XYZ file of N, CA and C in Angstrom:
621
model
N 9.618 11.867 -138.016
C 11.044 11.696 -138.298
C 11.387 10.216 -138.417
N 12.290 9.854 -139.320
C 12.612 8.458 -139.513
C 13.585 7.952 -138.476
N 13.699 6.674 -138.385
C 14.625 6.074 -137.453
C 15.958 5.823 -138.126
N 17.081 6.000 -137.436
C 18.386 5.728 -138.048
C 18.540 4.251 -138.338
N 19.198 3.958 -139.445
C 19.387 2.572 -139.864
C 20.790 2.152 -139.502
N 20.911 1.084 -138.741
C 22.205 0.592 -138.276
C 22.434 -0.773 -138.886
N 23.478 -0.930 -139.711
C 23.744 -2.258 -140.296
C 24.295 -3.202 -139.240
N 23.887 -4.459 -139.300
C 24.362 -5.470 -138.369
C 24.623 -6.748 -139.134
N 25.740 -7.419 -138.827
C 26.106 -8.643 -139.540
C 25.364 -9.810 -138.912
N 24.585 -10.492 -139.679
C 23.786 -11.608 -139.177
C 24.449 -12.935 -139.436
N 23.672 -13.984 -139.339
C 24.187 -15.326 -139.566
C 24.550 -15.486 -141.040
N 25.628 -16.203 -141.292
C 26.059 -16.443 -142.656
C 26.768 -15.271 -143.274
N 27.080 -14.265 -142.489
C 27.823 -13.138 -143.001
C 26.983 -12.136 -143.735
N 25.673 -12.350 -143.856
C 24.836 -11.386 -144.563
C 24.497 -10.224 -143.635
N 24.511 -9.069 -144.205
C 24.207 -7.892 -143.424
C 22.715 -7.743 -143.194
N 22.336 -7.311 -142.031
C 20.953 -7.044 -141.683
C 20.827 -5.606 -141.274
N 19.653 -5.062 -141.478
C 19.397 -3.672 -141.158
C 18.478 -3.612 -139.947
N 18.908 -2.884 -138.934
C 18.123 -2.750 -137.700
C 17.789 -1.294 -137.510
N 16.535 -1.008 -137.248
C 16.090 0.367 -137.012
C 16.130 0.659 -135.529
N 16.747 1.749 -135.202
C 16.855 2.161 -133.804
C 16.184 3.507 -133.655
N 15.300 3.622 -132.657
C 14.609 4.895 -132.457
C 15.555 5.912 -131.859
N 15.352 7.176 -132.241
C 16.176 8.241 -131.681
C 15.935 8.397 -130.181
N 14.681 8.179 -129.747
C 14.370 8.314 -128.320
C 15.113 7.270 -127.499
N 15.183 6.028 -128.041
C 15.901 4.988 -127.307
C 17.379 5.267 -127.239
N 17.947 5.783 -128.378
C 19.372 6.101 -128.364
C 19.686 7.203 -127.381
N 18.821 8.220 -127.347
C 19.042 9.321 -126.409
C 18.951 8.844 -124.980
N 17.997 7.910 -124.731
C 17.862 7.384 -123.369
C 19.084 6.595 -122.970
N 19.650 5.856 -123.945
C 20.845 5.091 -123.639
C 22.031 5.963 -123.345
N 22.160 7.080 -124.084
C 23.278 7.974 -123.857
C 23.163 8.709 -122.535
N 21.935 9.086 -122.143
C 21.766 9.886 -120.920
C 21.490 9.063 -119.699
N 21.458 7.726 -119.808
C 21.101 6.899 -118.658
C 22.075 7.022 -117.520
N 23.369 6.995 -117.862
C 24.367 7.058 -116.798
C 24.314 8.385 -116.070
N 24.171 9.473 -116.829
C 24.129 10.794 -116.193
C 22.923 10.951 -115.302
N 21.755 10.449 -115.753
C 20.555 10.558 -114.931
C 20.712 9.761 -113.647
N 21.348 8.594 -113.746
C 21.542 7.796 -112.543
C 22.420 8.489 -111.529
N 23.461 9.178 -112.043
C 24.330 9.908 -111.121
C 23.605 11.066 -110.465
N 22.747 11.741 -111.253
C 22.023 12.874 -110.668
C 20.980 12.409 -109.671
N 20.398 11.227 -109.886
C 19.358 10.733 -108.977
C 19.925 10.114 -107.716
N 21.250 9.842 -107.691
C 21.834 9.180 -106.530
C 21.666 9.976 -105.242
N 21.962 11.300 -105.216
C 21.759 12.048 -103.963
C 20.309 12.037 -103.502
N 19.369 12.124 -104.458
C 17.965 12.107 -104.069
C 17.586 10.760 -103.474
N 18.138 9.676 -104.065
C 17.837 8.349 -103.539
C 18.415 8.182 -102.145
N 19.639 8.668 -101.930
C 20.243 8.585 -100.606
C 19.450 9.386 -99.586
N 18.930 10.531 -100.005
C 18.154 11.373 -99.090
C 16.869 10.677 -98.682
N 16.251 9.966 -99.678
C 15.017 9.262 -99.345
C 15.277 8.084 -98.420
N 16.421 7.427 -98.581
C 16.727 6.266 -97.769
C 17.213 6.643 -96.375
N 17.676 7.872 -96.162
C 18.196 8.284 -94.862
C 17.062 8.450 -93.861
N 17.298 8.000 -92.641
C 16.322 8.125 -91.560
C 16.451 9.512 -90.950
N 15.427 10.356 -91.123
C 15.482 11.735 -90.650
C 14.973 11.909 -89.222
N 14.704 10.824 -88.523
C 14.233 10.955 -87.142
C 15.350 11.441 -86.227
N 15.008 12.058 -85.087
C 16.050 12.544 -84.171
C 16.902 11.396 -83.658
N 18.180 11.638 -83.382
C 19.041 10.579 -82.825
C 18.513 10.085 -81.491
N 18.753 8.819 -81.217
C 18.261 8.219 -79.981
C 18.839 8.914 -78.754
N 20.096 9.322 -78.828
C 20.723 9.989 -77.689
C 20.015 11.289 -77.339
N 19.588 12.038 -78.349
C 18.877 13.290 -78.086
C 17.502 13.025 -77.495
N 16.815 12.008 -77.990
C 15.488 11.676 -77.465
C 15.589 11.243 -76.007
N 16.567 10.393 -75.702
C 16.738 9.912 -74.324
C 17.123 11.058 -73.392
N 18.052 11.912 -73.824
C 18.469 13.042 -72.984
C 17.299 13.982 -72.712
N 16.498 14.262 -73.734
C 15.332 15.114 -73.530
C 14.308 14.481 -72.603
N 14.134 13.168 -72.728
C 13.181 12.472 -71.857
C 13.643 12.493 -70.407
N 14.943 12.301 -70.177
C 15.475 12.333 -68.809
C 15.323 13.733 -68.207
N 15.634 14.759 -68.988
C 15.481 16.132 -68.491
C 14.025 16.449 -68.203
N 13.123 15.984 -69.048
C 11.701 16.208 -68.793
C 11.224 15.502 -67.533
N 11.729 14.286 -67.286
C 11.357 13.559 -66.076
C 11.870 14.275 -64.826
N 13.102 14.807 -64.903
C 13.642 15.563 -63.765
C 12.801 16.814 -63.511
N 12.396 17.492 -64.573
C 11.558 18.682 -64.420
C 10.221 18.336 -63.770
N 9.601 17.243 -64.221
C 8.305 16.849 -63.659
C 8.432 16.468 -62.185
N 9.488 15.719 -61.846
C 9.669 15.305 -60.456
C 9.939 16.505 -59.554
N 10.769 17.429 -60.022
C 11.069 18.614 -59.209
C 9.819 19.457 -58.991
N 9.048 19.663 -60.057
C 7.819 20.449 -59.909
C 6.808 19.726 -59.019
N 6.769 18.404 -59.086
C 5.842 17.642 -58.240
C 6.201 17.777 -56.768
N 7.501 17.824 -56.473
C 7.923 18.020 -55.090
C 7.514 19.397 -54.577
N 7.467 20.374 -55.490
C 7.034 21.715 -55.090
C 5.529 21.779 -54.923
N 4.789 21.222 -55.860
C 3.328 21.211 -55.815
C 2.840 20.148 -56.788
N 2.045 19.169 -56.323
C 1.613 18.079 -57.204
C 0.873 18.550 -58.455
N 0.059 19.593 -58.323
C -0.679 20.076 -59.489
C 0.270 20.595 -60.572
N 1.216 21.413 -60.164
C 2.200 21.906 -61.119
C 3.041 20.786 -61.690
N 3.383 19.801 -60.856
C 4.160 18.673 -61.340
C 3.420 17.873 -62.397
N 2.096 17.757 -62.247
C 1.306 17.043 -63.252
C 1.368 17.757 -64.597
N 1.295 19.096 -64.572
C 1.373 19.849 -65.824
C 2.760 19.731 -66.468
N 3.793 19.776 -65.646
C 5.143 19.633 -66.186
C 5.345 18.218 -66.728
N 4.758 17.218 -66.056
C 4.819 15.863 -66.582
C 4.141 15.749 -67.937
N 3.020 16.445 -68.086
C 2.345 16.481 -69.385
C 3.234 17.136 -70.442
N 3.969 18.163 -70.034
C 4.899 18.812 -70.962
C 6.001 17.848 -71.384
N 6.499 17.033 -70.446
C 7.541 16.059 -70.781
C 7.039 15.053 -71.816
N 5.791 14.618 -71.658
C 5.197 13.719 -72.652
C 5.084 14.432 -73.999
N 4.737 15.722 -73.952
C 4.651 16.495 -75.185
C 5.997 16.618 -75.886
N 7.077 16.746 -75.113
C 8.409 16.797 -75.715
C 8.731 15.490 -76.439
N 8.373 14.379 -75.809
C 8.617 13.086 -76.444
C 7.801 12.951 -77.723
N 6.523 13.354 -77.654
C 5.680 13.283 -78.849
C 6.199 14.195 -79.956
N 6.643 15.395 -79.586
C 7.176 16.312 -80.583
C 8.433 15.775 -81.233
N 9.282 15.084 -80.459
C 10.489 14.495 -81.023
C 10.147 13.383 -82.002
N 9.218 12.513 -81.612
C 8.859 11.398 -82.477
C 8.148 11.864 -83.738
N 7.370 12.929 -83.623
C 6.659 13.463 -84.786
C 7.474 14.495 -85.559
N 8.636 14.843 -85.017
C 9.514 15.847 -85.638
C 8.769 17.170 -85.847
N 8.093 17.615 -84.777
C 7.265 18.814 -84.862
C 7.774 19.861 -83.875
N 8.299 20.970 -84.399
C 8.720 22.070 -83.525
C 7.526 22.730 -82.868
N 6.383 22.722 -83.525
C 5.184 23.338 -82.946
C 4.731 22.582 -81.703
N 4.757 21.253 -81.751
C 4.377 20.461 -80.578
C 5.330 20.741 -79.418
N 6.617 20.884 -79.720
C 7.585 21.206 -78.665
C 7.278 22.560 -78.030
N 6.902 23.531 -78.846
C 6.593 24.862 -78.312
C 5.368 24.821 -77.406
N 4.335 24.096 -77.829
C 3.138 23.977 -76.988
C 3.457 23.243 -75.685
N 4.271 22.203 -75.762
C 4.641 21.476 -74.552
C 5.432 22.365 -73.596
N 6.338 23.186 -74.136
C 7.094 24.106 -73.289
C 6.170 25.105 -72.609
N 5.163 25.594 -73.333
C 4.207 26.534 -72.740
C 3.450 25.882 -71.584
N 3.053 24.621 -71.780
C 2.357 23.906 -70.689
C 3.275 23.744 -69.488
N 4.550 23.461 -69.741
C 5.489 23.313 -68.638
C 5.696 24.604 -67.867
N 5.784 25.726 -68.570
C 5.938 27.020 -67.893
C 4.713 27.313 -67.027
N 3.528 27.006 -67.560
C 2.303 27.200 -66.771
C 2.332 26.324 -65.526
N 2.815 25.090 -65.684
C 2.892 24.198 -64.530
C 3.826 24.717 -63.454
N 4.994 25.234 -63.854
C 5.940 25.776 -62.875
C 5.369 27.030 -62.209
N 4.722 27.886 -63.001
C 4.104 29.081 -62.423
C 2.994 28.702 -61.448
N 2.207 27.679 -61.786
C 1.139 27.233 -60.891
C 1.724 26.681 -59.594
N 2.812 25.935 -59.704
C 3.440 25.409 -58.493
C 3.968 26.534 -57.616
N 4.527 27.590 -58.233
C 4.977 28.733 -57.454
C 3.822 29.475 -56.811
N 2.706 29.600 -57.528
C 1.543 30.292 -56.985
C 0.940 29.525 -55.803
N 1.033 28.203 -55.860
C 0.488 27.373 -54.778
C 1.425 27.287 -53.580
N 2.524 28.018 -53.632
C 3.409 28.071 -52.474
C 4.512 27.044 -52.475
N 4.863 26.519 -53.643
C 5.936 25.538 -53.704
C 7.277 26.143 -53.328
N 8.169 25.306 -52.865
C 9.501 25.773 -52.474
C 10.257 26.269 -53.703
N 11.121 27.234 -53.478
C 11.836 27.855 -54.590
C 12.852 26.897 -55.203
N 13.554 26.147 -54.376
C 14.645 25.302 -54.893
C 14.164 24.284 -55.927
N 13.122 23.473 -55.619
C 12.666 22.532 -56.656
C 12.074 23.215 -57.876
N 11.501 24.404 -57.698
C 10.954 25.120 -58.846
C 12.075 25.586 -59.783
N 13.170 26.060 -59.193
C 14.301 26.456 -60.027
C 14.888 25.257 -60.766
N 14.993 24.127 -60.049
C 15.492 22.914 -60.707
C 14.562 22.475 -61.830
N 13.255 22.601 -61.588
C 12.288 22.244 -62.620
C 12.406 23.162 -63.832
N 12.657 24.453 -63.578
C 12.796 25.392 -64.687
C 14.000 25.086 -65.556
N 15.129 24.766 -64.917
C 16.336 24.435 -65.676
C 16.128 23.150 -66.478
N 15.579 22.128 -65.821
C 15.373 20.851 -66.503
C 14.371 20.985 -67.647
N 13.344 21.802 -67.450
C 12.357 22.004 -68.519
C 12.994 22.674 -69.734
N 13.810 23.700 -69.480
C 14.475 24.390 -70.584
C 15.428 23.460 -71.322
N 16.154 22.621 -70.576
C 17.082 21.684 -71.214
C 16.319 20.643 -72.026
N 15.205 20.141 -71.470
C 14.408 19.150 -72.200
C 13.883 19.728 -73.504
N 13.409 20.962 -73.461
C 12.869 21.608 -74.662
C 13.968 21.806 -75.716
N 15.093 22.356 -75.273
C 16.158 22.662 -76.225
C 16.784 21.384 -76.783
N 16.915 20.342 -75.951
C 17.491 19.093 -76.430
C 16.589 18.430 -77.464
N 15.284 18.440 -77.213
C 14.358 17.872 -78.188
C 14.400 18.646 -79.505
N 14.447 19.962 -79.405
C 14.514 20.786 -80.611
C 15.825 20.543 -81.363
N 16.913 20.440 -80.636
C 18.212 20.176 -81.252
C 18.240 18.804 -81.914
N 17.573 17.829 -81.284
C 17.523 16.492 -81.865
C 16.793 16.467 -83.197
N 15.709 17.219 -83.310
C 14.991 17.290 -84.583
C 15.891 17.893 -85.664
N 16.613 18.946 -85.320
C 17.512 19.580 -86.287
C 18.634 18.624 -86.712
N 19.179 17.865 -85.762
C 20.221 16.905 -86.101
C 19.697 15.833 -87.049
N 18.492 15.344 -86.773
C 17.917 14.338 -87.644
C 17.720 14.843 -89.060
N 17.302 16.083 -89.192
C 17.096 16.651 -90.523
C 18.413 16.871 -91.258
N 19.482 17.169 -90.523
C 20.757 17.510 -91.156
C 21.626 16.296 -91.454
N 21.765 15.389 -90.492
C 22.691 14.266 -90.669
C 22.022 12.901 -90.568
N 20.780 12.841 -90.108
C 20.102 11.559 -90.018
C 20.255 10.902 -88.655
N 19.422 9.911 -88.420
C 19.386 9.238 -87.129
C 20.612 8.360 -86.879
N 21.173 7.795 -87.947
C 22.260 6.834 -87.795
C 23.628 7.500 -87.649
N 23.712 8.807 -87.785
C 25.005 9.480 -87.664
C 25.492 9.447 -86.211
N 26.798 9.598 -86.034
C 27.379 9.610 -84.691
C 27.215 10.999 -84.090
N 26.247 11.123 -83.218
C 25.920 12.440 -82.661
C 25.947 12.459 -81.133
N 26.404 11.403 -80.507
C 26.376 11.369 -79.041
C 27.229 12.479 -78.436
N 28.408 12.684 -78.989
C 29.276 13.737 -78.453
C 28.647 15.102 -78.659
N 28.049 15.316 -79.826
C 27.394 16.590 -80.100
C 26.265 16.846 -79.110
N 25.452 15.823 -78.865
C 24.339 15.967 -77.920
C 24.863 16.206 -76.506
N 25.918 15.477 -76.116
C 26.473 15.632 -74.767
C 27.021 17.042 -74.555
N 27.748 17.561 -75.542
C 28.292 18.916 -75.424
C 27.165 19.937 -75.371
N 26.137 19.732 -76.193
C 25.014 20.674 -76.220
C 24.281 20.688 -74.877
N 24.007 19.517 -74.346
C 23.325 19.444 -73.050
C 24.204 20.012 -71.948
N 25.504 19.709 -71.986
C 26.408 20.231 -70.962
C 26.479 21.751 -70.970
N 26.521 22.338 -72.166
C 26.560 23.802 -72.255
C 25.277 24.417 -71.707
N 24.146 23.804 -72.029
C 22.868 24.312 -71.512
C 22.774 24.149 -69.996
N 23.290 23.046 -69.493
C 23.272 22.826 -68.050
C 24.133 23.865 -67.335
N 25.270 24.210 -67.928
C 26.130 25.242 -67.340
C 25.429 26.597 -67.332
N 24.806 26.940 -68.474
C 24.076 28.211 -68.541
C 22.921 28.228 -67.550
N 22.230 27.099 -67.425
C 21.126 27.028 -66.471
C 21.588 27.146 -65.039
N 22.735 26.511 -64.722
C 23.253 26.606 -63.364
C 23.633 28.036 -62.991
N 24.220 28.756 -63.932
C 24.573 30.155 -63.668
C 23.310 30.993 -63.466
N 22.308 30.760 -64.303
C 21.058 31.513 -64.161
C 20.386 31.226 -62.825
N 20.391 29.965 -62.423
C 19.786 29.603 -61.139
C 20.529 30.255 -59.982
N 21.851 30.277 -60.069
C 22.634 30.899 -58.993
C 22.293 32.379 -58.855
N 22.148 33.068 -59.993
C 21.814 34.493 -59.961
C 20.416 34.700 -59.385
N 19.448 33.930 -59.862
C 18.069 34.100 -59.395
C 17.936 33.747 -57.920
N 18.565 32.635 -57.529
C 18.436 32.214 -56.133
C 19.142 33.190 -55.199
N 20.278 33.725 -55.639
C 20.955 34.730 -54.821
C 20.120 35.978 -54.646
N 19.470 36.419 -55.730
C 18.593 37.587 -55.628
C 17.400 37.298 -54.732
N 16.893 36.075 -54.787
C 15.756 35.701 -53.931
C 16.143 35.751 -52.456
N 17.303 35.199 -52.123
C 17.729 35.200 -50.732
C 18.021 36.614 -50.235
N 18.522 37.467 -51.115
C 18.900 38.813 -50.698
C 17.717 39.751 -50.566
N 16.708 39.607 -51.434
C 15.639 40.605 -51.477
C 14.267 40.066 -51.167
N 13.960 38.861 -51.603
C 12.571 38.412 -51.524
C 12.218 37.822 -50.177
N 13.161 37.200 -49.512
C 12.834 36.546 -48.260
C 11.909 35.372 -48.503
N 10.796 35.336 -47.774
C 9.821 34.257 -47.925
C 8.502 34.757 -48.491
N 8.531 35.833 -49.260
C 7.294 36.366 -49.830
C 6.957 35.601 -51.104
N 5.820 34.921 -51.164
C 5.481 34.098 -52.332
C 5.384 34.911 -53.618
N 4.802 36.115 -53.563
C 4.639 36.908 -54.776
C 5.995 37.326 -55.336
N 6.868 37.785 -54.474
C 8.198 38.183 -54.916
C 8.969 36.990 -55.461
N 8.814 35.836 -54.796
C 9.507 34.642 -55.280
C 9.011 34.258 -56.671
N 7.705 34.347 -56.883
C 7.157 34.017 -58.197
C 7.672 34.972 -59.265
N 7.742 36.265 -58.924
C 8.242 37.238 -59.890
C 9.701 36.956 -60.249
N 10.505 36.615 -59.256
C 11.900 36.301 -59.529
C 12.033 35.022 -60.364
N 11.179 34.056 -60.081
C 11.221 32.824 -60.863
C 10.877 33.085 -62.321
N 9.868 33.921 -62.549
C 9.499 34.236 -63.924
C 10.625 34.988 -64.628
N 11.252 35.930 -63.915
C 12.383 36.643 -64.496
C 13.527 35.679 -64.817
N 13.779 34.764 -63.911
C 14.819 33.773 -64.158
C 14.492 32.873 -65.337
N 13.218 32.543 -65.507
C 12.824 31.713 -66.647
C 13.081 32.436 -67.963
N 12.799 33.747 -67.983
C 13.053 34.516 -69.208
C 14.541 34.578 -69.494
N 15.353 34.852 -68.448
C 16.803 34.916 -68.640
C 17.367 33.560 -69.051
N 16.840 32.489 -68.459
C 17.319 31.156 -68.799
C 16.969 30.795 -70.238
N 15.740 31.114 -70.637
C 15.337 30.807 -72.009
C 16.186 31.572 -73.016
N 16.513 32.816 -72.685
C 17.348 33.604 -73.598
C 18.758 33.028 -73.696
N 19.290 32.558 -72.578
C 20.642 31.992 -72.588
C 20.695 30.659 -73.316
N 19.675 29.824 -73.124
C 19.666 28.494 -73.719
C 19.350 28.552 -75.200
N 18.359 29.338 -75.591
C 17.941 29.372 -76.984
C 18.913 30.173 -77.826
């Protein structure tokens, strides 16, 4: 196909003929539209999708509380819960829900081990609540990063989310501990069974 001929006035008033390719003309006409369509994609690439700092810090604090509480009940269980807290931090930084799930599983094993070794019920319940909050906060932080980015104002959102989970956890602990005092007494097996039941109820309420 031939190129369109565009007359142009040159020096001295004489007309000159300039050939313009159809492909170049089409590119010139569609340049503005393509730039507008590419703008959202460019903004998405430039946005930091990492979890907000407030969510990472809140999850780390909850994980530390869980590890300390489990350690007071039984050092072996506390070590496993501490490993779970590190896993929550790694999962947040890597933005991996799978890593968070594996870390939560390690934490549950740690709390169960502490209960089996005869740890006191009170620190184990506190460890269970803190572990659930750490897991859910880390998971929520990843979702926030994917939706609004790291630089968005999310402190209030994170605070409300953690507060709601803490309230649900406190209610679950009150129910489990009341049942323990009423029925289990000081029997380690019964206490462990109640703790596991409370962990299931707490996970259902939080998630």
